[in-house]
Amino acid sequence: MSASGATSQKTHVPQPVVLITGAGSGIGEATAARFSQEGWSVVLAGRRKEALEKVKARLKTEAFVFPLDVASENSDQTTAEWIKANKTVADRISVVVHNAGIFERATTAESSMDSWSRMFETNLFGVVRLTKVLFPILKRNGGAIVNVSSTLGLRPTPDTAAYSASKAALLNWSAAFAKEAGPLGVRINSVCPGIVDTPIHSFHSAENKTATIESLAPLQPLGRIGQPRDIAHMIWSLSGPGSEWTTGATVCVDGGINL
Ligand code: NDP
């Protein structure tokens, strides 16, 4: 299916392409699997080539590894070069999932300005740089963008000031861009995950992981923390058929923790 909802059943018809940043682990990896399950071709972007190759090997549809540091100030140039070198794939990009992100915990008083820069470069500026380069393709294809923000972008906690501010800025930009891109046929929506079991959390690889997850469960009215597939499913839903009239939306997928 295309982002606008068109169905393509014949195998010889080139499938639409989704480009996912941070596709080597967690939510990005699950999103790649979700789109692949729907028959899409997938471009897997991220810094760790080996991780992306492993994800690629597990997918059932065609996939392409795109080594990219979204936080680099040359990420737009790198992406433009990749597009030029992979034109037949790049021309089919209908959906971009801005999922790459970093999280560094600190209070405002304790945080360094380097940490603020790192998080804004990755969680916001990298998104804008990539969008600028990919927008002409999305416009041609009537495409869609999904941002992965955070419930912390809506309701911050004291020790996540820089991260929360970067994710809030992402939501605000997303609303502004929805107004700019809507008349040009491109939709942009955001997902705000709650606590999801991925490598971004130290408990993910900790020995006491099970106990930690159990202790976090009651925070959610739905009684558990999230799995990457919970978020991937919403990203897919906002990208494809049924969401043709949805843009500028912020959807919390968080077991109700943000209520
Ligand atoms: P992961 O750490 O598993 O995924 C983050 C991904 O981003 C990694 O694959 C990493 O790959 C990639 N990444 C980080 N920096 C860069 C960069 N400069 N350039 C390219 N890729 C980069 O954690 P999640 O799956 O949880 O994170 C996905 C998104 O979800 C993030 O934006 C995060 O903020 C958001 N989120 C997660 C929540 C959670 O509880 N898990 C809650 C709310 C939001 P590599 O190192 O190879 O580049």
PDB file of C-alpha atoms and ligand atoms in Angstrom:
ATOM      1  CA  MET A   1       0.000   0.000   0.000  1.00  0.00           C
ATOM      2  CA  SER A   2       1.153   3.562  -0.639  1.00  0.00           C
ATOM      3  CA  ALA A   3       0.993   6.319   1.965  1.00  0.00           C
ATOM      4  CA  SER A   4      -2.090   7.604   0.147  1.00  0.00           C
ATOM      5  CA  GLY A   5      -3.771   4.198   0.440  1.00  0.00           C
ATOM      6  CA  ALA A   6      -3.310   2.738  -3.057  1.00  0.00           C
ATOM      7  CA  THR A   7      -3.017  -1.066  -3.098  1.00  0.00           C
ATOM      8  CA  SER A   8      -0.360  -2.902  -5.074  1.00  0.00           C
ATOM      9  CA  GLN A   9      -0.802  -6.691  -5.125  1.00  0.00           C
ATOM     10  CA  LYS A  10       1.385  -7.699  -8.088  1.00  0.00           C
ATOM     11  CA  THR A  11       4.874  -8.746  -7.095  1.00  0.00           C
ATOM     12  CA  HIS A  12       6.522  -7.244 -10.179  1.00  0.00           C
ATOM     13  CA  VAL A  13       5.257  -3.761  -9.300  1.00  0.00           C
ATOM     14  CA  PRO A  14       7.986  -1.920  -7.346  1.00  0.00           C
ATOM     15  CA  GLN A  15       6.885  -1.583  -3.746  1.00  0.00           C
ATOM     16  CA  PRO A  16       6.807   1.761  -1.947  1.00  0.00           C
ATOM     17  CA  VAL A  17       9.786   2.537   0.247  1.00  0.00           C
ATOM     18  CA  VAL A  18       9.969   3.656   3.867  1.00  0.00           C
ATOM     19  CA  LEU A  19      13.127   5.269   5.225  1.00  0.00           C
ATOM     20  CA  ILE A  20      13.581   4.738   8.961  1.00  0.00           C
ATOM     21  CA  THR A  21      16.298   6.413  11.018  1.00  0.00           C
ATOM     22  CA  GLY A  22      17.651   4.579  14.049  1.00  0.00           C
ATOM     23  CA  ALA A  23      16.539   1.319  12.429  1.00  0.00           C
ATOM     24  CA  GLY A  24      19.268  -0.805  14.004  1.00  0.00           C
ATOM     25  CA  SER A  25      17.491  -1.388  17.324  1.00  0.00           C
ATOM     26  CA  GLY A  26      14.389  -0.926  19.448  1.00  0.00           C
ATOM     27  CA  ILE A  27      11.443   0.952  17.965  1.00  0.00           C
ATOM     28  CA  GLY A  28      13.190   1.543  14.627  1.00  0.00           C
ATOM     29  CA  GLU A  29      13.906  -2.162  14.181  1.00  0.00           C
ATOM     30  CA  ALA A  30      10.297  -3.074  15.044  1.00  0.00           C
ATOM     31  CA  THR A  31       9.044  -0.420  12.608  1.00  0.00           C
ATOM     32  CA  ALA A  32      11.177  -1.890   9.834  1.00  0.00           C
ATOM     33  CA  ALA A  33       9.667  -5.306  10.555  1.00  0.00           C
ATOM     34  CA  ARG A  34       6.130  -3.848  10.544  1.00  0.00           C
ATOM     35  CA  PHE A  35       6.504  -2.173   7.146  1.00  0.00           C
ATOM     36  CA  SER A  36       8.234  -5.252   5.732  1.00  0.00           C
ATOM     37  CA  GLN A  37       5.332  -7.389   6.964  1.00  0.00           C
ATOM     38  CA  GLU A  38       3.071  -5.109   4.852  1.00  0.00           C
ATOM     39  CA  GLY A  39       5.255  -5.718   1.789  1.00  0.00           C
ATOM     40  CA  TRP A  40       7.161  -2.432   1.793  1.00  0.00           C
ATOM     41  CA  SER A  41      10.787  -2.001   0.867  1.00  0.00           C
ATOM     42  CA  VAL A  42      12.809  -0.513   3.705  1.00  0.00           C
ATOM     43  CA  VAL A  43      15.788   1.837   3.931  1.00  0.00           C
ATOM     44  CA  LEU A  44      17.516   1.284   7.262  1.00  0.00           C
ATOM     45  CA  ALA A  45      19.465   4.351   8.421  1.00  0.00           C
ATOM     46  CA  GLY A  46      21.697   4.671  11.470  1.00  0.00           C
ATOM     47  CA  ARG A  47      25.280   4.939  12.602  1.00  0.00           C
ATOM     48  CA  ARG A  48      26.048   1.254  13.312  1.00  0.00           C
ATOM     49  CA  LYS A  49      26.261  -0.505   9.949  1.00  0.00           C
ATOM     50  CA  GLU A  50      26.549  -3.986  11.505  1.00  0.00           C
ATOM     51  CA  ALA A  51      23.338  -3.521  13.500  1.00  0.00           C
ATOM     52  CA  LEU A  52      21.515  -2.378  10.353  1.00  0.00           C
ATOM     53  CA  GLU A  53      22.836  -5.388   8.387  1.00  0.00           C
ATOM     54  CA  LYS A  54      21.487  -7.714  11.094  1.00  0.00           C
ATOM     55  CA  VAL A  55      18.043  -6.086  10.890  1.00  0.00           C
ATOM     56  CA  LYS A  56      18.157  -6.305   7.099  1.00  0.00           C
ATOM     57  CA  ALA A  57      18.902 -10.043   7.264  1.00  0.00           C
ATOM     58  CA  ARG A  58      15.742 -10.595   9.328  1.00  0.00           C
ATOM     59  CA  LEU A  59      13.382  -8.749   6.945  1.00  0.00           C
ATOM     60  CA  LYS A  60      11.287 -10.565   4.361  1.00  0.00           C
ATOM     61  CA  THR A  61      11.226  -7.742   1.778  1.00  0.00           C
ATOM     62  CA  GLU A  62      14.047  -5.892   0.037  1.00  0.00           C
ATOM     63  CA  ALA A  63      16.003  -3.609   2.353  1.00  0.00           C
ATOM     64  CA  PHE A  64      18.886  -1.187   2.007  1.00  0.00           C
ATOM     65  CA  VAL A  65      21.425  -0.129   4.606  1.00  0.00           C
ATOM     66  CA  PHE A  66      22.171   3.586   4.723  1.00  0.00           C
ATOM     67  CA  PRO A  67      24.945   4.467   7.201  1.00  0.00           C
ATOM     68  CA  LEU A  68      24.003   7.923   8.470  1.00  0.00           C
ATOM     69  CA  ASP A  69      24.774  10.063  11.489  1.00  0.00           C
ATOM     70  CA  VAL A  70      21.718  12.339  11.631  1.00  0.00           C
ATOM     71  CA  ALA A  71      23.496  14.606  14.119  1.00  0.00           C
ATOM     72  CA  SER A  72      26.303  15.413  11.702  1.00  0.00           C
ATOM     73  CA  GLU A  73      26.040  18.868  10.194  1.00  0.00           C
ATOM     74  CA  ASN A  74      26.729  17.189   6.828  1.00  0.00           C
ATOM     75  CA  SER A  75      23.838  14.731   7.160  1.00  0.00           C
ATOM     76  CA  ASP A  76      21.892  16.610   4.485  1.00  0.00           C
ATOM     77  CA  GLN A  77      24.811  16.339   2.054  1.00  0.00           C
ATOM     78  CA  THR A  78      25.339  12.647   2.901  1.00  0.00           C
ATOM     79  CA  THR A  79      21.646  12.005   2.273  1.00  0.00           C
ATOM     80  CA  ALA A  80      21.676  13.920  -1.017  1.00  0.00           C
ATOM     81  CA  GLU A  81      24.643  11.803  -2.156  1.00  0.00           C
ATOM     82  CA  TRP A  82      22.880   8.606  -1.095  1.00  0.00           C
ATOM     83  CA  ILE A  83      19.774   9.653  -3.052  1.00  0.00           C
ATOM     84  CA  LYS A  84      21.888  10.287  -6.145  1.00  0.00           C
ATOM     85  CA  ALA A  85      23.653   6.933  -5.859  1.00  0.00           C
ATOM     86  CA  ASN A  86      20.429   4.997  -5.141  1.00  0.00           C
ATOM     87  CA  LYS A  87      18.010   6.877  -7.370  1.00  0.00           C
ATOM     88  CA  THR A  88      15.638   4.029  -8.224  1.00  0.00           C
ATOM     89  CA  VAL A  89      15.114   3.238  -4.538  1.00  0.00           C
ATOM     90  CA  ALA A  90      15.087   6.854  -3.358  1.00  0.00           C
ATOM     91  CA  ASP A  91      12.470   7.845  -5.938  1.00  0.00           C
ATOM     92  CA  ARG A  92      10.050   5.363  -4.320  1.00  0.00           C
ATOM     93  CA  ILE A  93      10.309   6.784  -0.790  1.00  0.00           C
ATOM     94  CA  SER A  94       6.752   7.500   0.385  1.00  0.00           C
ATOM     95  CA  VAL A  95       7.235   7.488   4.131  1.00  0.00           C
ATOM     96  CA  VAL A  96      10.024   8.785   6.369  1.00  0.00           C
ATOM     97  CA  VAL A  97      10.111   7.772  10.032  1.00  0.00           C
ATOM     98  CA  HIS A  98      12.286  10.097  12.107  1.00  0.00           C
ATOM     99  CA  ASN A  99      12.996   7.669  14.910  1.00  0.00           C
ATOM    100  CA  ALA A 100      16.725   8.134  15.717  1.00  0.00           C
ATOM    101  CA  GLY A 101      17.103   9.686  19.125  1.00  0.00           C
ATOM    102  CA  ILE A 102      19.347   9.894  22.171  1.00  0.00           C
ATOM    103  CA  PHE A 103      18.472  10.288  25.826  1.00  0.00           C
ATOM    104  CA  GLU A 104      20.827  11.698  28.457  1.00  0.00           C
ATOM    105  CA  ARG A 105      19.427  12.053  31.958  1.00  0.00           C
ATOM    106  CA  ALA A 106      20.367  15.173  33.991  1.00  0.00           C
ATOM    107  CA  THR A 107      18.770  18.075  35.784  1.00  0.00           C
ATOM    108  CA  THR A 108      19.211  21.522  34.266  1.00  0.00           C
ATOM    109  CA  ALA A 109      21.765  22.413  36.944  1.00  0.00           C
ATOM    110  CA  GLU A 110      23.797  19.256  36.344  1.00  0.00           C
ATOM    111  CA  SER A 111      23.544  19.169  32.557  1.00  0.00           C
ATOM    112  CA  SER A 112      26.350  20.317  30.282  1.00  0.00           C
ATOM    113  CA  MET A 113      25.671  22.466  27.238  1.00  0.00           C
ATOM    114  CA  ASP A 114      27.397  19.729  25.203  1.00  0.00           C
ATOM    115  CA  SER A 115      24.661  17.359  26.272  1.00  0.00           C
ATOM    116  CA  TRP A 116      21.967  19.895  25.261  1.00  0.00           C
ATOM    117  CA  SER A 117      23.681  20.279  21.865  1.00  0.00           C
ATOM    118  CA  ARG A 118      23.938  16.520  21.322  1.00  0.00           C
ATOM    119  CA  MET A 119      20.263  15.986  22.043  1.00  0.00           C
ATOM    120  CA  PHE A 120      19.049  18.920  19.954  1.00  0.00           C
ATOM    121  CA  GLU A 121      21.360  17.953  17.051  1.00  0.00           C
ATOM    122  CA  THR A 122      20.059  14.375  17.059  1.00  0.00           C
ATOM    123  CA  ASN A 123      16.444  14.732  18.175  1.00  0.00           C
ATOM    124  CA  LEU A 124      15.566  17.932  16.278  1.00  0.00           C
ATOM    125  CA  PHE A 125      18.114  19.412  13.870  1.00  0.00           C
ATOM    126  CA  GLY A 126      18.890  16.046  12.264  1.00  0.00           C
ATOM    127  CA  VAL A 127      15.172  15.594  11.618  1.00  0.00           C
ATOM    128  CA  VAL A 128      14.840  18.996   9.976  1.00  0.00           C
ATOM    129  CA  ARG A 129      18.000  18.520   7.852  1.00  0.00           C
ATOM    130  CA  LEU A 130      16.798  15.141   6.565  1.00  0.00           C
ATOM    131  CA  THR A 131      13.296  16.439   5.882  1.00  0.00           C
ATOM    132  CA  LYS A 132      14.608  19.313   3.780  1.00  0.00           C
ATOM    133  CA  VAL A 133      16.483  16.890   1.511  1.00  0.00           C
ATOM    134  CA  LEU A 134      13.745  14.268   1.270  1.00  0.00           C
ATOM    135  CA  PHE A 135      10.815  16.645   0.915  1.00  0.00           C
ATOM    136  CA  PRO A 136      10.894  16.939  -2.919  1.00  0.00           C
ATOM    137  CA  ILE A 137      10.572  13.133  -3.150  1.00  0.00           C
ATOM    138  CA  LEU A 138       7.781  13.005  -0.570  1.00  0.00           C
ATOM    139  CA  LYS A 139       5.958  15.777  -2.422  1.00  0.00           C
ATOM    140  CA  ARG A 140       6.151  13.861  -5.714  1.00  0.00           C
ATOM    141  CA  ASN A 141       4.914  10.672  -4.025  1.00  0.00           C
ATOM    142  CA  GLY A 142       2.185  12.245  -1.854  1.00  0.00           C
ATOM    143  CA  GLY A 143       4.078  10.920   1.122  1.00  0.00           C
ATOM    144  CA  ALA A 144       3.999  11.056   4.889  1.00  0.00           C
ATOM    145  CA  ILE A 145       6.394  11.649   7.776  1.00  0.00           C
ATOM    146  CA  VAL A 146       6.126  10.164  11.259  1.00  0.00           C
ATOM    147  CA  ASN A 147       8.226  11.604  14.084  1.00  0.00           C
ATOM    148  CA  VAL A 148       9.037   9.644  17.195  1.00  0.00           C
ATOM    149  CA  SER A 149       8.795  12.164  20.029  1.00  0.00           C
ATOM    150  CA  SER A 150       8.066  11.183  23.645  1.00  0.00           C
ATOM    151  CA  THR A 151       5.486  11.616  26.379  1.00  0.00           C
ATOM    152  CA  LEU A 152       8.268  13.661  28.018  1.00  0.00           C
ATOM    153  CA  GLY A 153       7.827  16.167  25.184  1.00  0.00           C
ATOM    154  CA  LEU A 154       4.330  16.784  26.551  1.00  0.00           C
ATOM    155  CA  ARG A 155       4.899  16.285  30.281  1.00  0.00           C
ATOM    156  CA  PRO A 156       8.568  16.556  31.314  1.00  0.00           C
ATOM    157  CA  THR A 157      10.158  15.222  34.476  1.00  0.00           C
ATOM    158  CA  PRO A 158      12.757  17.226  36.476  1.00  0.00           C
ATOM    159  CA  ASP A 159      15.803  15.233  35.422  1.00  0.00           C
ATOM    160  CA  THR A 160      15.086  15.087  31.703  1.00  0.00           C
ATOM    161  CA  ALA A 161      15.032  18.799  30.893  1.00  0.00           C
ATOM    162  CA  ALA A 162      17.153  18.820  27.726  1.00  0.00           C
ATOM    163  CA  TYR A 163      15.678  15.622  26.282  1.00  0.00           C
ATOM    164  CA  SER A 164      12.121  16.737  27.062  1.00  0.00           C
ATOM    165  CA  ALA A 165      12.734  20.168  25.533  1.00  0.00           C
ATOM    166  CA  SER A 166      14.140  18.588  22.352  1.00  0.00           C
ATOM    167  CA  LYS A 167      11.127  16.298  22.026  1.00  0.00           C
ATOM    168  CA  ALA A 168       8.698  19.177  22.726  1.00  0.00           C
ATOM    169  CA  ALA A 169      10.423  21.211  20.020  1.00  0.00           C
ATOM    170  CA  LEU A 170      10.013  18.286  17.637  1.00  0.00           C
ATOM    171  CA  LEU A 171       6.250  18.309  18.266  1.00  0.00           C
ATOM    172  CA  ASN A 172       6.008  22.044  17.756  1.00  0.00           C
ATOM    173  CA  TRP A 173       7.998  21.888  14.521  1.00  0.00           C
ATOM    174  CA  SER A 174       5.827  19.007  13.374  1.00  0.00           C
ATOM    175  CA  ALA A 175       2.702  21.170  13.780  1.00  0.00           C
ATOM    176  CA  ALA A 176       4.303  24.035  11.889  1.00  0.00           C
ATOM    177  CA  PHE A 177       5.473  21.743   9.105  1.00  0.00           C
ATOM    178  CA  ALA A 178       2.030  20.124   8.843  1.00  0.00           C
ATOM    179  CA  LYS A 179       0.690  23.561   7.909  1.00  0.00           C
ATOM    180  CA  GLU A 180       3.449  24.100   5.334  1.00  0.00           C
ATOM    181  CA  ALA A 181       3.384  20.622   3.805  1.00  0.00           C
ATOM    182  CA  GLY A 182      -0.361  19.886   3.866  1.00  0.00           C
ATOM    183  CA  PRO A 183      -1.195  22.054   0.841  1.00  0.00           C
ATOM    184  CA  LEU A 184       1.643  20.271  -0.996  1.00  0.00           C
ATOM    185  CA  GLY A 185       0.146  16.846  -0.278  1.00  0.00           C
ATOM    186  CA  VAL A 186       2.513  15.679   2.467  1.00  0.00           C
ATOM    187  CA  ARG A 187       1.308  14.664   5.934  1.00  0.00           C
ATOM    188  CA  ILE A 188       3.360  14.736   9.138  1.00  0.00           C
ATOM    189  CA  ASN A 189       2.348  13.218  12.439  1.00  0.00           C
ATOM    190  CA  SER A 190       4.061  12.357  15.716  1.00  0.00           C
ATOM    191  CA  VAL A 191       3.999   9.430  18.070  1.00  0.00           C
ATOM    192  CA  CYS A 192       4.797   9.913  21.753  1.00  0.00           C
ATOM    193  CA  PRO A 193       5.926   6.630  23.275  1.00  0.00           C
ATOM    194  CA  GLY A 194       5.814   6.129  27.039  1.00  0.00           C
ATOM    195  CA  ILE A 195       8.249   3.698  28.677  1.00  0.00           C
ATOM    196  CA  VAL A 196       9.258   1.119  26.079  1.00  0.00           C
ATOM    197  CA  ASP A 197      11.662  -1.766  26.613  1.00  0.00           C
ATOM    198  CA  THR A 198      14.534  -0.805  24.303  1.00  0.00           C
ATOM    199  CA  PRO A 199      18.317  -0.317  24.609  1.00  0.00           C
ATOM    200  CA  ILE A 200      17.789   3.403  25.290  1.00  0.00           C
ATOM    201  CA  HIS A 201      17.038   2.420  28.912  1.00  0.00           C
ATOM    202  CA  SER A 202      19.815   1.130  31.137  1.00  0.00           C
ATOM    203  CA  PHE A 203      17.414  -1.484  32.559  1.00  0.00           C
ATOM    204  CA  HIS A 204      17.209  -3.112  29.099  1.00  0.00           C
ATOM    205  CA  SER A 205      20.506  -4.891  29.588  1.00  0.00           C
ATOM    206  CA  ALA A 206      20.601  -4.884  33.383  1.00  0.00           C
ATOM    207  CA  GLU A 207      20.655  -8.078  35.434  1.00  0.00           C
ATOM    208  CA  ASN A 208      17.589  -6.975  37.369  1.00  0.00           C
ATOM    209  CA  LYS A 209      15.599  -6.199  34.214  1.00  0.00           C
ATOM    210  CA  THR A 210      12.567  -8.330  35.094  1.00  0.00           C
ATOM    211  CA  ALA A 211      12.253  -6.773  38.554  1.00  0.00           C
ATOM    212  CA  THR A 212      12.575  -3.264  37.110  1.00  0.00           C
ATOM    213  CA  ILE A 213       9.926  -3.903  34.480  1.00  0.00           C
ATOM    214  CA  GLU A 214       7.599  -5.310  37.137  1.00  0.00           C
ATOM    215  CA  SER A 215       8.175  -2.243  39.334  1.00  0.00           C
ATOM    216  CA  LEU A 216       7.351   0.096  36.420  1.00  0.00           C
ATOM    217  CA  ALA A 217       4.193  -1.760  35.369  1.00  0.00           C
ATOM    218  CA  PRO A 218       1.749  -0.097  37.819  1.00  0.00           C
ATOM    219  CA  LEU A 219       2.657   3.364  36.462  1.00  0.00           C
ATOM    220  CA  GLN A 220       0.548   2.537  33.415  1.00  0.00           C
ATOM    221  CA  PRO A 221      -3.251   2.257  33.700  1.00  0.00           C
ATOM    222  CA  LEU A 222      -2.878  -0.611  31.198  1.00  0.00           C
ATOM    223  CA  GLY A 223      -0.556  -2.402  33.637  1.00  0.00           C
ATOM    224  CA  ARG A 224       2.630  -2.873  31.622  1.00  0.00           C
ATOM    225  CA  ILE A 225       5.421  -0.964  29.939  1.00  0.00           C
ATOM    226  CA  GLY A 226       5.504  -0.941  26.138  1.00  0.00           C
ATOM    227  CA  GLN A 227       7.195  -3.180  23.625  1.00  0.00           C
ATOM    228  CA  PRO A 228       8.719  -1.754  20.423  1.00  0.00           C
ATOM    229  CA  ARG A 229       5.957  -3.396  18.349  1.00  0.00           C
ATOM    230  CA  ASP A 230       3.325  -1.277  20.198  1.00  0.00           C
ATOM    231  CA  ILE A 231       4.919   1.876  18.794  1.00  0.00           C
ATOM    232  CA  ALA A 232       5.683   0.353  15.393  1.00  0.00           C
ATOM    233  CA  HIS A 233       2.020  -0.457  14.935  1.00  0.00           C
ATOM    234  CA  MET A 234       0.981   3.188  15.496  1.00  0.00           C
ATOM    235  CA  ILE A 235       3.736   4.450  13.198  1.00  0.00           C
ATOM    236  CA  TRP A 236       2.408   2.135  10.494  1.00  0.00           C
ATOM    237  CA  SER A 237      -1.189   3.296  11.157  1.00  0.00           C
ATOM    238  CA  LEU A 238      -0.278   6.974  10.842  1.00  0.00           C
ATOM    239  CA  SER A 239       1.662   6.290   7.644  1.00  0.00           C
ATOM    240  CA  GLY A 240      -0.850   4.397   5.639  1.00  0.00           C
ATOM    241  CA  PRO A 241      -4.454   3.803   4.691  1.00  0.00           C
ATOM    242  CA  GLY A 242      -7.014   5.207   7.107  1.00  0.00           C
ATOM    243  CA  SER A 243      -4.857   8.211   8.004  1.00  0.00           C
ATOM    244  CA  GLU A 244      -5.291  10.150   4.757  1.00  0.00           C
ATOM    245  CA  TRP A 245      -6.996  13.021   6.581  1.00  0.00           C
ATOM    246  CA  THR A 246      -4.653  13.094   9.587  1.00  0.00           C
ATOM    247  CA  THR A 247      -1.824  15.588   9.789  1.00  0.00           C
ATOM    248  CA  GLY A 248      -0.174  17.551  12.587  1.00  0.00           C
ATOM    249  CA  ALA A 249      -1.467  14.984  15.088  1.00  0.00           C
ATOM    250  CA  THR A 250       0.303  13.860  18.261  1.00  0.00           C
ATOM    251  CA  VAL A 251      -0.595  10.349  19.364  1.00  0.00           C
ATOM    252  CA  CYS A 252       0.481   9.019  22.765  1.00  0.00           C
ATOM    253  CA  VAL A 253       1.213   5.308  22.773  1.00  0.00           C
ATOM    254  CA  ASP A 254       2.052   4.862  26.409  1.00  0.00           C
ATOM    255  CA  GLY A 255      -0.291   2.509  28.222  1.00  0.00           C
ATOM    256  CA  GLY A 256      -1.946   5.642  29.634  1.00  0.00           C
ATOM    257  CA  ILE A 257       1.069   6.835  31.653  1.00  0.00           C
ATOM    258  CA  ASN A 258       0.663  10.389  30.418  1.00  0.00           C
ATOM    259  CA  LEU A 259      -2.903  10.763  31.700  1.00  0.00           C
TER     260      LEU A 259
HETATM  261  P1  NDP B   1      17.295   2.731  20.803  1.00  0.00           P
HETATM  262  O1  NDP B   1      18.463   3.253  21.551  1.00  0.00           O
HETATM  263  O2  NDP B   1      17.170   1.273  20.600  1.00  0.00           O
HETATM  264  O3  NDP B   1      17.176   3.416  19.382  1.00  0.00           O
HETATM  265  C1  NDP B   1      17.695   4.662  19.066  1.00  0.00           C
HETATM  266  C2  NDP B   1      18.288   4.521  17.685  1.00  0.00           C
HETATM  267  O4  NDP B   1      18.712   5.804  17.245  1.00  0.00           O
HETATM  268  C3  NDP B   1      19.480   3.598  17.680  1.00  0.00           C
HETATM  269  O5  NDP B   1      19.249   2.553  16.752  1.00  0.00           O
HETATM  270  C4  NDP B   1      20.636   4.476  17.239  1.00  0.00           C
HETATM  271  O6  NDP B   1      21.421   3.751  16.322  1.00  0.00           O
HETATM  272  C5  NDP B   1      19.920   5.639  16.559  1.00  0.00           C
HETATM  273  N1  NDP B   1      20.690   6.869  16.628  1.00  0.00           N
HETATM  274  C6  NDP B   1      21.085   7.542  17.729  1.00  0.00           C
HETATM  275  N2  NDP B   1      21.798   8.607  17.384  1.00  0.00           N
HETATM  276  C7  NDP B   1      21.853   8.606  16.034  1.00  0.00           C
HETATM  277  C8  NDP B   1      22.481   9.442  15.091  1.00  0.00           C
HETATM  278  N3  NDP B   1      23.196  10.502  15.453  1.00  0.00           N
HETATM  279  N4  NDP B   1      22.335   9.157  13.777  1.00  0.00           N
HETATM  280  C9  NDP B   1      21.619   8.073  13.387  1.00  0.00           C
HETATM  281  N5  NDP B   1      21.014   7.246  14.238  1.00  0.00           N
HETATM  282  C10 NDP B   1      21.143   7.500  15.545  1.00  0.00           C
HETATM  283  O7  NDP B   1      16.021   3.274  21.597  1.00  0.00           O
HETATM  284  P2  NDP B   1      14.492   3.419  21.141  1.00  0.00           P
HETATM  285  O8  NDP B   1      14.131   2.444  20.116  1.00  0.00           O
HETATM  286  O9  NDP B   1      13.730   3.474  22.386  1.00  0.00           O
HETATM  287  O10 NDP B   1      14.492   4.894  20.540  1.00  0.00           O
HETATM  288  C11 NDP B   1      13.807   5.235  19.353  1.00  0.00           C
HETATM  289  C12 NDP B   1      13.152   6.591  19.549  1.00  0.00           C
HETATM  290  O11 NDP B   1      12.116   6.472  20.512  1.00  0.00           O
HETATM  291  C13 NDP B   1      14.084   7.688  20.058  1.00  0.00           C
HETATM  292  O12 NDP B   1      13.840   8.880  19.338  1.00  0.00           O
HETATM  293  C14 NDP B   1      13.662   7.847  21.515  1.00  0.00           C
HETATM  294  O13 NDP B   1      13.928   9.145  21.997  1.00  0.00           O
HETATM  295  C15 NDP B   1      12.176   7.566  21.405  1.00  0.00           C
HETATM  296  N6  NDP B   1      11.534   7.204  22.664  1.00  0.00           N
HETATM  297  C16 NDP B   1      11.836   6.029  23.304  1.00  0.00           C
HETATM  298  C17 NDP B   1      11.204   5.718  24.489  1.00  0.00           C
HETATM  299  C18 NDP B   1      11.484   4.468  25.231  1.00  0.00           C
HETATM  300  O14 NDP B   1      11.011   4.319  26.380  1.00  0.00           O
HETATM  301  N7  NDP B   1      12.204   3.502  24.671  1.00  0.00           N
HETATM  302  C19 NDP B   1      10.207   6.624  25.090  1.00  0.00           C
HETATM  303  C20 NDP B   1       9.944   7.802  24.312  1.00  0.00           C
HETATM  304  C21 NDP B   1      10.582   8.071  23.144  1.00  0.00           C
HETATM  305  P3  NDP B   1      22.991   3.984  16.103  1.00  0.00           P
HETATM  306  O15 NDP B   1      23.606   4.060  17.460  1.00  0.00           O
HETATM  307  O16 NDP B   1      23.416   2.823  15.287  1.00  0.00           O
HETATM  308  O17 NDP B   1      23.107   5.239  15.313  1.00  0.00           O
END
